[in-house]
Tab-separated table of C-alpha atoms in Angstrom:
chain	number	residue	atom	x	y	z
S	1	MET	CA	96.444	55.915	-12.245
S	2	ASN	CA	96.047	59.501	-11.122
S	3	VAL	CA	92.739	61.069	-12.103
S	4	PHE	CA	92.154	64.827	-11.931
S	5	ILE	CA	88.501	65.841	-12.034
S	6	VAL	CA	87.856	69.489	-12.893
S	7	ALA	CA	84.196	70.344	-12.512
S	8	ALA	CA	82.080	73.467	-12.906
S	9	HIS	CA	78.388	73.589	-12.069
S	10	PRO	CA	76.708	76.415	-10.111
S	11	GLU	CA	74.123	74.079	-8.455
S	12	PRO	CA	75.599	71.528	-6.016
S	13	LYS	CA	72.399	69.415	-6.184
S	14	SER	CA	72.429	69.233	-9.984
S	15	PHE	CA	72.407	66.070	-12.080
S	16	ASN	CA	75.711	67.179	-13.584
S	17	VAL	CA	77.267	67.126	-10.116
S	18	ALA	CA	75.848	63.618	-9.587
S	19	MET	CA	77.785	62.567	-12.706
S	20	ARG	CA	80.934	64.128	-11.242
S	21	ASP	CA	80.498	62.359	-7.889
S	22	GLN	CA	79.784	59.079	-9.648
S	23	ALA	CA	83.032	59.458	-11.581
S	24	ALA	CA	85.047	60.204	-8.427
S	25	ASP	CA	83.525	57.172	-6.657
S	26	PHE	CA	84.103	54.958	-9.676
S	27	PHE	CA	87.789	55.838	-10.041
S	28	ARG	CA	88.452	55.547	-6.294
S	29	ALA	CA	86.718	52.144	-6.150
S	30	ALA	CA	88.905	51.029	-9.050
S	31	GLY	CA	91.981	51.830	-6.946
S	32	HIS	CA	93.002	55.070	-8.635
S	33	GLU	CA	94.124	58.278	-6.936
S	34	VAL	CA	91.559	61.028	-7.458
S	35	ALA	CA	91.895	64.807	-7.069
S	36	VAL	CA	88.857	67.040	-7.570
S	37	SER	CA	88.789	70.746	-8.364
S	38	ASP	CA	85.217	71.929	-7.894
S	39	LEU	CA	85.689	75.374	-9.400
S	40	TYR	CA	82.484	76.895	-8.028
S	41	ALA	CA	83.155	75.595	-4.506
S	42	MET	CA	86.750	76.894	-4.742
S	43	ASN	CA	85.489	80.286	-5.899
S	44	PHE	CA	88.118	79.917	-8.629
S	45	ASN	CA	89.208	83.169	-10.256
S	46	PRO	CA	88.754	82.789	-14.034
S	47	VAL	CA	90.226	86.115	-15.139
S	48	ALA	CA	93.683	85.951	-16.737
S	49	SER	CA	95.411	89.189	-15.778
S	50	ALA	CA	98.602	90.883	-14.640
S	51	ALA	CA	97.659	89.911	-11.074
S	52	ASP	CA	98.645	86.311	-11.918
S	53	PHE	CA	102.339	87.181	-11.821
S	54	GLY	CA	104.357	87.988	-8.731
S	55	GLU	CA	107.452	88.975	-10.651
S	56	ARG	CA	107.110	90.403	-14.113
S	57	ARG	CA	109.433	89.674	-17.017
S	58	ASP	CA	108.176	92.956	-18.478
S	59	PRO	CA	106.387	95.116	-15.893
S	60	ASP	CA	105.333	97.655	-18.531
S	61	TYR	CA	103.635	95.498	-21.124
S	62	LEU	CA	101.719	92.288	-20.466
S	63	VAL	CA	102.049	89.437	-22.948
S	64	TYR	CA	100.138	86.868	-20.937
S	65	ALA	CA	101.746	83.716	-22.392
S	66	LEU	CA	105.282	85.071	-21.942
S	67	GLU	CA	104.599	85.993	-18.321
S	68	GLN	CA	103.145	82.498	-17.748
S	69	ARG	CA	106.424	81.036	-18.942
S	70	HIS	CA	108.432	83.374	-16.737
S	71	GLY	CA	106.131	82.866	-13.745
S	72	VAL	CA	106.474	79.079	-13.879
S	73	GLU	CA	110.249	79.216	-14.432
S	74	THR	CA	110.782	81.541	-11.474
S	75	GLY	CA	108.092	80.037	-9.240
S	76	THR	CA	106.335	83.387	-9.016
S	77	ILE	CA	103.078	82.514	-10.764
S	78	ALA	CA	99.915	82.973	-8.636
S	79	PRO	CA	99.569	80.207	-6.009
S	80	ASP	CA	96.111	79.124	-7.215
S	81	ILE	CA	97.512	78.552	-10.711
S	82	ALA	CA	100.552	76.716	-9.330
S	83	ARG	CA	98.304	74.357	-7.337
S	84	GLU	CA	96.140	73.520	-10.340
S	85	LEU	CA	99.160	73.099	-12.597
S	86	GLU	CA	100.686	70.665	-10.127
S	87	LYS	CA	97.561	68.492	-10.218
S	88	LEU	CA	97.463	68.734	-14.001
S	89	LEU	CA	101.068	67.557	-14.369
S	90	TRP	CA	100.461	64.827	-11.740
S	91	CYS	CA	97.462	63.272	-13.445
S	92	ASP	CA	97.304	60.518	-16.037
S	93	VAL	CA	93.675	61.295	-16.805
S	94	LEU	CA	92.042	64.726	-16.834
S	95	PHE	CA	88.288	64.425	-16.365
S	96	LEU	CA	86.310	67.545	-17.313
S	97	ASN	CA	82.724	67.647	-16.046
S	98	PHE	CA	80.460	70.588	-16.850
S	99	PRO	CA	77.120	71.714	-18.248
S	100	VAL	CA	77.429	73.016	-21.801
S	101	PHE	CA	76.933	76.801	-21.811
S	102	TRP	CA	76.829	78.289	-25.313
S	103	PHE	CA	78.363	75.195	-26.913
S	104	SER	CA	81.386	75.572	-24.657
S	105	THR	CA	82.482	75.504	-21.036
S	106	PRO	CA	81.064	77.807	-18.347
S	107	ALA	CA	83.327	80.867	-18.029
S	108	ILE	CA	84.760	79.671	-14.711
S	109	LEU	CA	86.149	76.597	-16.491
S	110	LYS	CA	87.269	78.638	-19.510
S	111	GLY	CA	89.272	80.730	-17.066
S	112	TRP	CA	90.822	77.591	-15.595
S	113	ILE	CA	91.945	76.751	-19.147
S	114	ASP	CA	93.200	80.299	-19.828
S	115	ARG	CA	95.213	80.440	-16.594
S	116	VAL	CA	96.338	76.859	-15.879
S	117	LEU	CA	97.328	75.613	-19.345
S	118	VAL	CA	100.506	77.632	-19.099
S	119	SER	CA	102.781	78.318	-22.017
S	120	GLY	CA	106.128	76.570	-21.747
S	121	ARG	CA	104.788	73.606	-19.769
S	122	THR	CA	101.653	72.531	-21.577
S	123	TYR	CA	102.581	73.829	-25.049
S	124	GLY	CA	104.994	76.195	-26.742
S	125	GLY	CA	106.800	76.713	-30.008
S	126	MET	CA	106.318	73.537	-32.036
S	127	ARG	CA	105.165	71.547	-28.997
S	128	PHE	CA	101.475	71.060	-29.640
S	129	TYR	CA	99.009	68.406	-30.777
S	130	GLU	CA	100.723	64.996	-30.500
S	131	ASN	CA	103.900	66.820	-29.436
S	132	GLY	CA	102.099	68.894	-26.790
S	133	GLY	CA	103.475	69.222	-23.293
S	134	LEU	CA	100.835	66.875	-21.855
S	135	ALA	CA	101.261	64.091	-24.435
S	136	GLY	CA	100.779	60.667	-22.883
S	137	LYS	CA	97.798	61.776	-20.807
S	138	GLN	CA	94.168	61.107	-21.575
S	139	ALA	CA	91.246	63.569	-21.431
S	140	LEU	CA	87.698	62.464	-20.621
S	141	VAL	CA	84.827	64.902	-21.043
S	142	SER	CA	81.482	64.365	-19.318
S	143	ILE	CA	78.828	66.950	-20.135
S	144	SER	CA	75.136	67.672	-19.841
S	145	LEU	CA	73.025	69.831	-22.102
S	146	GLY	CA	69.462	70.827	-22.855
S	147	GLY	CA	69.340	69.673	-26.488
S	148	ARG	CA	68.337	66.286	-27.873
S	149	PRO	CA	70.434	63.922	-29.978
S	150	HIS	CA	68.531	64.581	-33.246
S	151	MET	CA	69.518	68.266	-33.055
S	152	PHE	CA	73.151	67.240	-33.573
S	153	GLY	CA	74.717	65.471	-36.544
S	154	GLU	CA	75.888	66.122	-40.074
S	155	LYS	CA	72.477	67.322	-41.344
S	156	ALA	CA	71.014	68.408	-38.020
S	157	ILE	CA	70.130	71.954	-37.001
S	158	HIS	CA	73.285	72.488	-34.913
S	159	GLY	CA	75.620	70.268	-36.961
S	160	ARG	CA	77.861	67.747	-35.204
S	161	LEU	CA	78.374	68.345	-31.479
S	162	ASP	CA	82.072	67.527	-31.895
S	163	ASP	CA	82.272	70.381	-34.403
S	164	MET	CA	80.616	72.830	-31.992
S	165	LEU	CA	83.097	71.678	-29.340
S	166	ARG	CA	86.097	71.652	-31.674
S	167	HIS	CA	87.738	74.615	-29.903
S	168	LEU	CA	87.786	72.521	-26.725
S	169	LEU	CA	88.351	68.952	-27.923
S	170	ARG	CA	90.891	69.719	-30.638
S	171	GLY	CA	91.941	73.330	-30.087
S	172	THR	CA	92.532	72.998	-26.345
S	173	LEU	CA	92.722	69.421	-25.006
S	174	HIS	CA	94.409	67.874	-28.019
S	175	TYR	CA	96.468	71.029	-28.587
S	176	VAL	CA	98.327	70.443	-25.318
S	177	GLY	CA	98.828	66.767	-26.159
S	178	PHE	CA	95.918	64.918	-24.563
S	179	GLU	CA	94.513	61.858	-26.223
S	180	VAL	CA	90.852	62.935	-26.272
S	181	MET	CA	88.216	60.257	-25.891
S	182	PRO	CA	84.663	60.606	-27.283
S	183	PRO	CA	82.719	62.668	-24.700
S	184	PHE	CA	79.834	61.334	-22.647
S	185	VAL	CA	76.762	63.461	-23.275
S	186	ALA	CA	73.729	63.581	-20.977
S	187	TRP	CA	70.999	64.892	-23.291
S	188	HIS	CA	67.954	67.043	-22.560
S	189	VAL	CA	68.658	66.906	-18.829
S	190	PRO	CA	66.438	69.752	-17.571
S	191	TYR	CA	63.369	68.288	-19.297
S	192	ILE	CA	63.386	64.567	-18.457
S	193	SER	CA	61.985	62.384	-15.660
S	194	ASP	CA	63.869	61.010	-12.669
S	195	GLU	CA	63.673	57.544	-14.267
S	196	GLU	CA	65.311	58.850	-17.421
S	197	ARG	CA	68.011	60.555	-15.355
S	198	GLY	CA	68.616	57.273	-13.537
S	199	ALA	CA	69.068	55.542	-16.888
S	200	ILE	CA	71.617	58.200	-17.930
S	201	LEU	CA	73.581	57.638	-14.715
S	202	ARG	CA	73.708	53.899	-15.483
S	203	ASP	CA	74.958	54.684	-19.015
S	204	HIS	CA	77.517	57.060	-17.502
S	205	ARG	CA	78.725	54.296	-15.168
S	206	ASP	CA	79.157	51.956	-18.145
S	207	TRP	CA	80.998	54.657	-20.092
S	208	LEU	CA	83.339	55.292	-17.138
S	209	ALA	CA	84.293	51.610	-17.182
S	210	ARG	CA	85.207	51.566	-20.862
S	211	ALA	CA	86.064	55.206	-21.692
S	212	HIS	CA	89.818	54.673	-21.434
S	213	SER	CA	89.729	51.935	-24.065
S	214	LEU	CA	87.493	53.666	-26.616
S	215	GLU	CA	88.899	54.802	-29.922
S	216	PRO	CA	90.247	58.341	-29.314
S	217	LEU	CA	89.053	61.216	-31.485
S	218	ARG	CA	91.157	61.615	-34.613
S	219	PHE	CA	92.765	64.900	-35.573
S	220	PRO	CA	95.400	65.970	-38.099
S	221	ARG	CA	98.884	65.040	-36.925
S	222	MET	CA	101.919	67.342	-36.738
S	223	ASP	CA	103.921	64.814	-38.724
S	224	GLU	CA	101.660	65.487	-41.730
S	225	PHE	CA	103.067	69.041	-41.797
S	226	ASP	CA	106.541	70.416	-42.385
S	227	GLU	CA	108.573	72.515	-39.966
S	228	ARG	CA	106.821	75.691	-41.104
S	229	LEU	CA	103.471	73.932	-40.636
S	230	TYR	CA	102.668	73.687	-44.335
S	231	PRO	CA	101.089	70.350	-45.374
S	232	LYS	CA	103.751	67.885	-46.538
S	233	GLY	CA	103.827	66.430	-50.012
Y	1	MET	CA	73.036	103.379	-35.749
Y	2	ASN	CA	73.801	102.285	-32.210
Y	3	VAL	CA	77.060	100.375	-31.868
Y	4	PHE	CA	77.912	98.376	-28.733
Y	5	ILE	CA	81.593	97.486	-28.421
Y	6	VAL	CA	82.363	94.708	-25.949
Y	7	ALA	CA	86.098	94.302	-25.501
Y	8	ALA	CA	88.355	92.089	-23.394
Y	9	HIS	CA	92.128	92.458	-23.297
Y	10	PRO	CA	94.223	92.411	-20.110
Y	11	GLU	CA	96.832	94.883	-21.457
Y	12	PRO	CA	95.511	98.443	-22.047
Y	13	LYS	CA	98.518	99.239	-24.291
Y	14	SER	CA	97.990	96.208	-26.533
Y	15	PHE	CA	97.522	96.221	-30.279
Y	16	ASN	CA	94.143	94.585	-29.768
Y	17	VAL	CA	93.037	97.605	-27.728
Y	18	ALA	CA	94.272	99.880	-30.519
Y	19	MET	CA	91.883	98.016	-32.844
Y	20	ARG	CA	89.060	98.573	-30.349
Y	21	ASP	CA	89.793	102.306	-30.057
Y	22	GLN	CA	90.061	102.625	-33.823
Y	23	ALA	CA	86.625	101.036	-34.148
Y	24	ALA	CA	85.084	103.385	-31.549
Y	25	ASP	CA	86.605	106.419	-33.286
Y	26	PHE	CA	85.496	105.198	-36.693
Y	27	PHE	CA	81.871	104.660	-35.697
Y	28	ARG	CA	81.670	107.975	-33.810
Y	29	ALA	CA	83.171	109.851	-36.759
Y	30	ALA	CA	80.558	108.234	-38.994
Y	31	GLY	CA	77.844	109.749	-36.788
Y	32	HIS	CA	76.817	106.618	-34.898
Y	33	GLU	CA	76.154	106.316	-31.160
Y	34	VAL	CA	78.819	104.160	-29.506
Y	35	ALA	CA	78.780	102.402	-26.130
Y	36	VAL	CA	81.888	100.552	-24.948
Y	37	SER	CA	82.093	97.815	-22.310
Y	38	ASP	CA	85.777	97.303	-21.537
Y	39	LEU	CA	85.339	94.169	-19.436
Y	40	TYR	CA	88.802	94.258	-17.830
Y	41	ALA	CA	88.482	97.937	-16.910
Y	42	MET	CA	84.993	97.254	-15.502
Y	43	ASN	CA	86.317	94.321	-13.494
Y	44	PHE	CA	83.361	92.457	-14.962
Y	45	ASN	CA	82.279	89.362	-13.015
Y	46	PRO	CA	82.239	86.418	-15.445
Y	47	VAL	CA	80.852	83.753	-13.109
Y	48	ALA	CA	77.221	82.754	-13.683
Y	49	SER	CA	75.862	81.861	-10.256
Y	50	ALA	CA	72.958	82.078	-7.823
Y	51	ALA	CA	74.275	85.501	-6.797
Y	52	ASP	CA	72.934	86.871	-10.116
Y	53	PHE	CA	69.363	86.724	-8.885
Y	54	GLY	CA	67.813	88.966	-6.251
Y	55	GLU	CA	64.567	87.045	-6.098
Y	56	ARG	CA	64.552	83.350	-6.870
Y	57	ARG	CA	61.851	81.521	-8.747
Y	58	ASP	CA	63.118	78.394	-6.973
Y	59	PRO	CA	65.374	79.216	-4.008
Y	60	ASP	CA	66.256	75.525	-3.483
Y	61	TYR	CA	67.468	74.479	-6.911
Y	62	LEU	CA	69.230	76.677	-9.454
Y	63	VAL	CA	68.392	76.241	-13.124
Y	64	TYR	CA	70.355	79.218	-14.395
Y	65	ALA	CA	68.368	79.862	-17.599
Y	66	LEU	CA	65.015	79.727	-15.787
Y	67	GLU	CA	66.224	82.154	-13.139
Y	68	GLN	CA	67.488	84.475	-15.904
Y	69	ARG	CA	63.985	84.535	-17.346
Y	70	HIS	CA	62.447	85.188	-13.939
Y	71	GLY	CA	65.058	87.786	-13.022
Y	72	VAL	CA	64.440	89.824	-16.181
Y	73	GLU	CA	60.641	89.544	-15.890
Y	74	THR	CA	60.651	90.723	-12.275
Y	75	GLY	CA	63.481	93.238	-12.640
Y	76	THR	CA	65.495	91.442	-9.963
Y	77	ILE	CA	68.447	90.247	-12.069
Y	78	ALA	CA	71.873	91.539	-10.937
Y	79	PRO	CA	72.349	95.245	-11.828
Y	80	ASP	CA	75.546	94.596	-13.808
Y	81	ILE	CA	73.691	92.119	-16.039
Y	82	ALA	CA	70.727	94.506	-16.405
Y	83	ARG	CA	73.042	97.315	-17.545
Y	84	GLU	CA	74.754	95.137	-20.161
Y	85	LEU	CA	71.458	93.691	-21.372
Y	86	GLU	CA	70.093	97.208	-21.839
Y	87	LYS	CA	73.039	98.125	-24.084
Y	88	LEU	CA	72.664	94.846	-25.966
Y	89	LEU	CA	68.977	95.461	-26.686
Y	90	TRP	CA	69.712	99.101	-27.575
Y	91	CYS	CA	72.383	98.350	-30.173
Y	92	ASP	CA	72.006	97.730	-33.884
Y	93	VAL	CA	75.560	96.418	-34.134
Y	94	LEU	CA	77.409	94.366	-31.521
Y	95	PHE	CA	81.164	94.673	-31.980
Y	96	LEU	CA	83.210	92.026	-30.162
Y	97	ASN	CA	86.921	92.769	-29.845
Y	98	PHE	CA	89.262	90.318	-28.132
Y	99	PRO	CA	92.463	88.305	-28.383
Y	100	VAL	CA	91.801	84.654	-29.212
Y	101	PHE	CA	92.547	82.514	-26.138
Y	102	TRP	CA	92.300	78.771	-26.845
Y	103	PHE	CA	90.382	79.283	-30.087
Y	104	SER	CA	87.694	81.127	-28.164
Y	105	THR	CA	87.063	84.243	-26.104
Y	106	PRO	CA	88.949	85.102	-22.903
Y	107	ALA	CA	86.958	83.809	-19.909
Y	108	ILE	CA	85.887	87.324	-18.907
Y	109	LEU	CA	84.077	87.652	-22.244
Y	110	LYS	CA	82.715	84.088	-22.067
Y	111	GLY	CA	81.199	85.088	-18.751
Y	112	TRP	CA	79.628	88.160	-20.343
Y	113	ILE	CA	78.011	85.770	-22.839
Y	114	ASP	CA	76.921	83.313	-20.112
Y	115	ARG	CA	75.359	86.049	-17.969
Y	116	VAL	CA	74.093	88.708	-20.406
Y	117	LEU	CA	72.584	86.613	-23.210
Y	118	VAL	CA	69.613	85.892	-20.999
Y	119	SER	CA	67.042	83.260	-21.740
Y	120	GLY	CA	63.644	84.684	-22.604
Y	121	ARG	CA	64.999	87.875	-24.153
Y	122	THR	CA	67.805	86.754	-26.433
Y	123	TYR	CA	66.548	83.221	-27.141
Y	124	GLY	CA	64.115	80.659	-25.781
Y	125	GLY	CA	61.921	77.791	-26.916
Y	126	MET	CA	61.951	77.850	-30.714
Y	127	ARG	CA	63.330	81.398	-30.844
Y	128	PHE	CA	66.881	80.869	-32.076
Y	129	TYR	CA	68.987	81.245	-35.209
Y	130	GLU	CA	67.093	83.500	-37.664
Y	131	ASN	CA	64.220	83.572	-35.167
Y	132	GLY	CA	66.487	84.486	-32.234
Y	133	GLY	CA	65.581	87.292	-29.868
Y	134	LEU	CA	68.212	89.623	-31.374
Y	135	ALA	CA	67.260	89.052	-35.025
Y	136	GLY	CA	67.705	92.221	-37.084
Y	137	LYS	CA	70.989	93.129	-35.394
Y	138	GLN	CA	74.457	92.615	-36.834
Y	139	ALA	CA	77.526	91.166	-35.085
Y	140	LEU	CA	81.062	92.216	-36.003
Y	141	VAL	CA	84.020	90.307	-34.580
Y	142	SER	CA	87.511	91.803	-34.505
Y	143	ILE	CA	90.209	89.517	-33.150
Y	144	SER	CA	93.953	89.097	-32.855
Y	145	LEU	CA	95.897	85.881	-32.567
Y	146	GLY	CA	99.384	84.457	-32.612
Y	147	GLY	CA	98.959	82.083	-35.555
Y	148	ARG	CA	99.570	82.746	-39.232
Y	149	PRO	CA	97.074	82.462	-42.076
Y	150	HIS	CA	98.577	79.280	-43.562
Y	151	MET	CA	97.874	77.443	-40.285
Y	152	PHE	CA	94.144	77.831	-40.964
Y	153	GLY	CA	92.091	76.460	-43.845
Y	154	GLU	CA	90.525	73.245	-45.085
Y	155	LYS	CA	93.827	71.312	-45.221
Y	156	ALA	CA	95.778	73.356	-42.684
Y	157	ILE	CA	97.013	72.158	-39.312
Y	158	HIS	CA	94.203	73.814	-37.326
Y	159	GLY	CA	91.478	73.514	-39.989
Y	160	ARG	CA	89.290	76.509	-40.826
Y	161	LEU	CA	89.307	79.307	-38.244
Y	162	ASP	CA	85.541	79.674	-38.670
Y	163	ASP	CA	85.218	76.009	-37.655
Y	164	MET	CA	87.317	76.533	-34.530
Y	165	LEU	CA	85.127	79.547	-33.725
Y	166	ARG	CA	81.853	77.829	-34.641
Y	167	HIS	CA	80.667	77.759	-31.021
Y	168	LEU	CA	80.882	81.570	-31.000
Y	169	LEU	CA	79.929	82.585	-34.546
Y	170	ARG	CA	77.116	80.092	-35.081
Y	171	GLY	CA	76.401	78.609	-31.631
Y	172	THR	CA	76.278	81.938	-29.804
Y	173	LEU	CA	76.014	85.036	-32.010
Y	174	HIS	CA	73.845	83.535	-34.723
Y	175	TYR	CA	71.962	81.439	-32.149
Y	176	VAL	CA	70.487	84.600	-30.611
Y	177	GLY	CA	69.641	85.961	-34.058
Y	178	PHE	CA	72.599	88.137	-35.085
Y	179	GLU	CA	73.578	88.375	-38.712
Y	180	VAL	CA	77.258	87.494	-38.308
Y	181	MET	CA	79.756	89.111	-40.646
Y	182	PRO	CA	83.105	87.517	-41.561
Y	183	PRO	CA	85.501	88.372	-38.694
Y	184	PHE	CA	88.525	90.619	-39.036
Y	185	VAL	CA	91.633	88.713	-38.014
Y	186	ALA	CA	94.943	90.340	-37.030
Y	187	TRP	CA	97.426	87.504	-37.561
Y	188	HIS	CA	100.667	86.717	-35.758
Y	189	VAL	CA	100.429	89.922	-33.742
Y	190	PRO	CA	102.997	89.219	-30.975
Y	191	TYR	CA	105.716	88.402	-33.528
Y	192	ILE	CA	105.560	91.165	-36.113
Y	193	SER	CA	107.116	94.595	-36.555
Y	194	ASP	CA	105.520	97.959	-35.828
Y	195	GLU	CA	105.315	98.558	-39.586
Y	196	GLU	CA	103.385	95.331	-40.041
Y	197	ARG	CA	101.077	96.272	-37.173
Y	198	GLY	CA	100.482	99.654	-38.815
Y	199	ALA	CA	99.502	97.871	-42.032
Y	200	ILE	CA	97.033	95.710	-40.090
Y	201	LEU	CA	95.455	98.815	-38.546
Y	202	ARG	CA	94.980	100.264	-42.044
Y	203	ASP	CA	93.348	96.994	-43.157
Y	204	HIS	CA	91.174	97.107	-40.056
Y	205	ARG	CA	90.078	100.651	-40.915
Y	206	ASP	CA	89.144	99.512	-44.416
Y	207	TRP	CA	87.248	96.538	-43.015
Y	208	LEU	CA	85.348	98.785	-40.589
Y	209	ALA	CA	84.149	100.869	-43.545
Y	210	ARG	CA	82.768	97.894	-45.461
Y	211	ALA	CA	82.060	95.240	-42.801
Y	212	HIS	CA	78.339	96.005	-42.612
Y	213	SER	CA	77.895	95.363	-46.329
Y	214	LEU	CA	79.898	92.131	-46.598
Y	215	GLU	CA	78.152	88.856	-47.282
Y	216	PRO	CA	77.159	87.479	-43.861
Y	217	LEU	CA	78.263	84.004	-42.813
Y	218	ARG	CA	75.818	81.324	-43.923
Y	219	PHE	CA	74.340	78.816	-41.522
Y	220	PRO	CA	71.467	76.313	-41.692
Y	221	ARG	CA	68.082	78.013	-41.370
Y	222	MET	CA	65.285	77.108	-38.968
Y	223	ASP	CA	62.877	76.994	-41.896
Y	224	GLU	CA	64.778	73.980	-43.266
Y	225	PHE	CA	63.626	72.044	-40.174
Y	226	ASP	CA	60.190	71.022	-38.918
Y	227	GLU	CA	58.623	72.007	-35.594
Y	228	ARG	CA	60.441	69.170	-33.799
Y	229	LEU	CA	63.715	70.312	-35.445
Y	230	TYR	CA	64.034	67.343	-37.776
Y	231	PRO	CA	65.208	68.215	-41.304
Y	232	LYS	CA	62.257	68.813	-43.631
Y	233	GLY	CA	61.576	66.698	-46.715
């Protein structure tokens, strides 16, 4: 299997980065090929803009998704995007590793999503959800946050974490076709002891070993909707 | 009233930017003070990092939120963050204007959120939701997207748009205390005629006139939870 780890933490000595390194070691030891994009170390540019396109379909008016399509077709998209897209198309498993900032990804990772999930290749027209351009691949999400488990859930103060992350799990990863597995969550990380962090790393190791065989998250399926995307029946 | 417009679109001639300019004109004509942060024009840096802090509380290990607190207290936070924070604290109404990218904000705006909503001033400890640091202010959200209304809703292919945007509306804007009004949504923008776009701008103008008096979005309240954030009763 080819595993592509995309990670985003501003502190190289952080616990979140230890989770990332543990994942890379685990997959390599299991005989898989592993590529890592450490977005902070790469100084990755997260800003989707006209500068991403060497040759413009329409030089006077930027429709970002249309220029993505054109840039990939003509091989004129920015080299940093092309490199990331190559790894994305190569992988069987995309492994996202990040600290939750505002119930979402850090901006540097949001920009990776904005720029690398190019229209035409990863989605387009009626090619989304189970028909998305990356269907057949699996997405694993490994995150850390400051909150505690009882703050999340149906009746909890923040509601279900999956609902807070819906834009990412369903609206992004599943949108482009990934089978999305239940995320691993390291809770309350800034406030716990080294022993407790050690216990989380052991849980993370166990999760890595079984994540691929968990029940994927369930979402509405395209085939429940007609060709105009109205519900069938 | 003081109105702070924060906008993020990579194409200055876009319809989304026309909505932003209409909003600025509307509020000025109504006698309000208006500040505009056009993040693309400012070349705003969206990457939260150690470089945001002139004087570190802990130079060896970055906990971003703790350094935010320290940076604001000591006046050593990056000048671009300090300028945005000043406008944020000054405003009565925050007006976010952006095209929806992956059911969320463009990365440049996510980075504004990551960097400017500083711990200690906008939230911290038990100061969130109706007790958030920006309580008493109102947030207006004006967005454009490619989808059509029937793709969103309880039984629709993408579910409710508010649920896709929960991380922003509830997990970010309401988290720091804003009263969040129902967003204005310009649907299907890349695919419609100039006449249809003109009709949307008229709707937007009407919405601007009544947005402040709409029923705000409802979320769980802190006072329904005890001091450890377990549900009461």
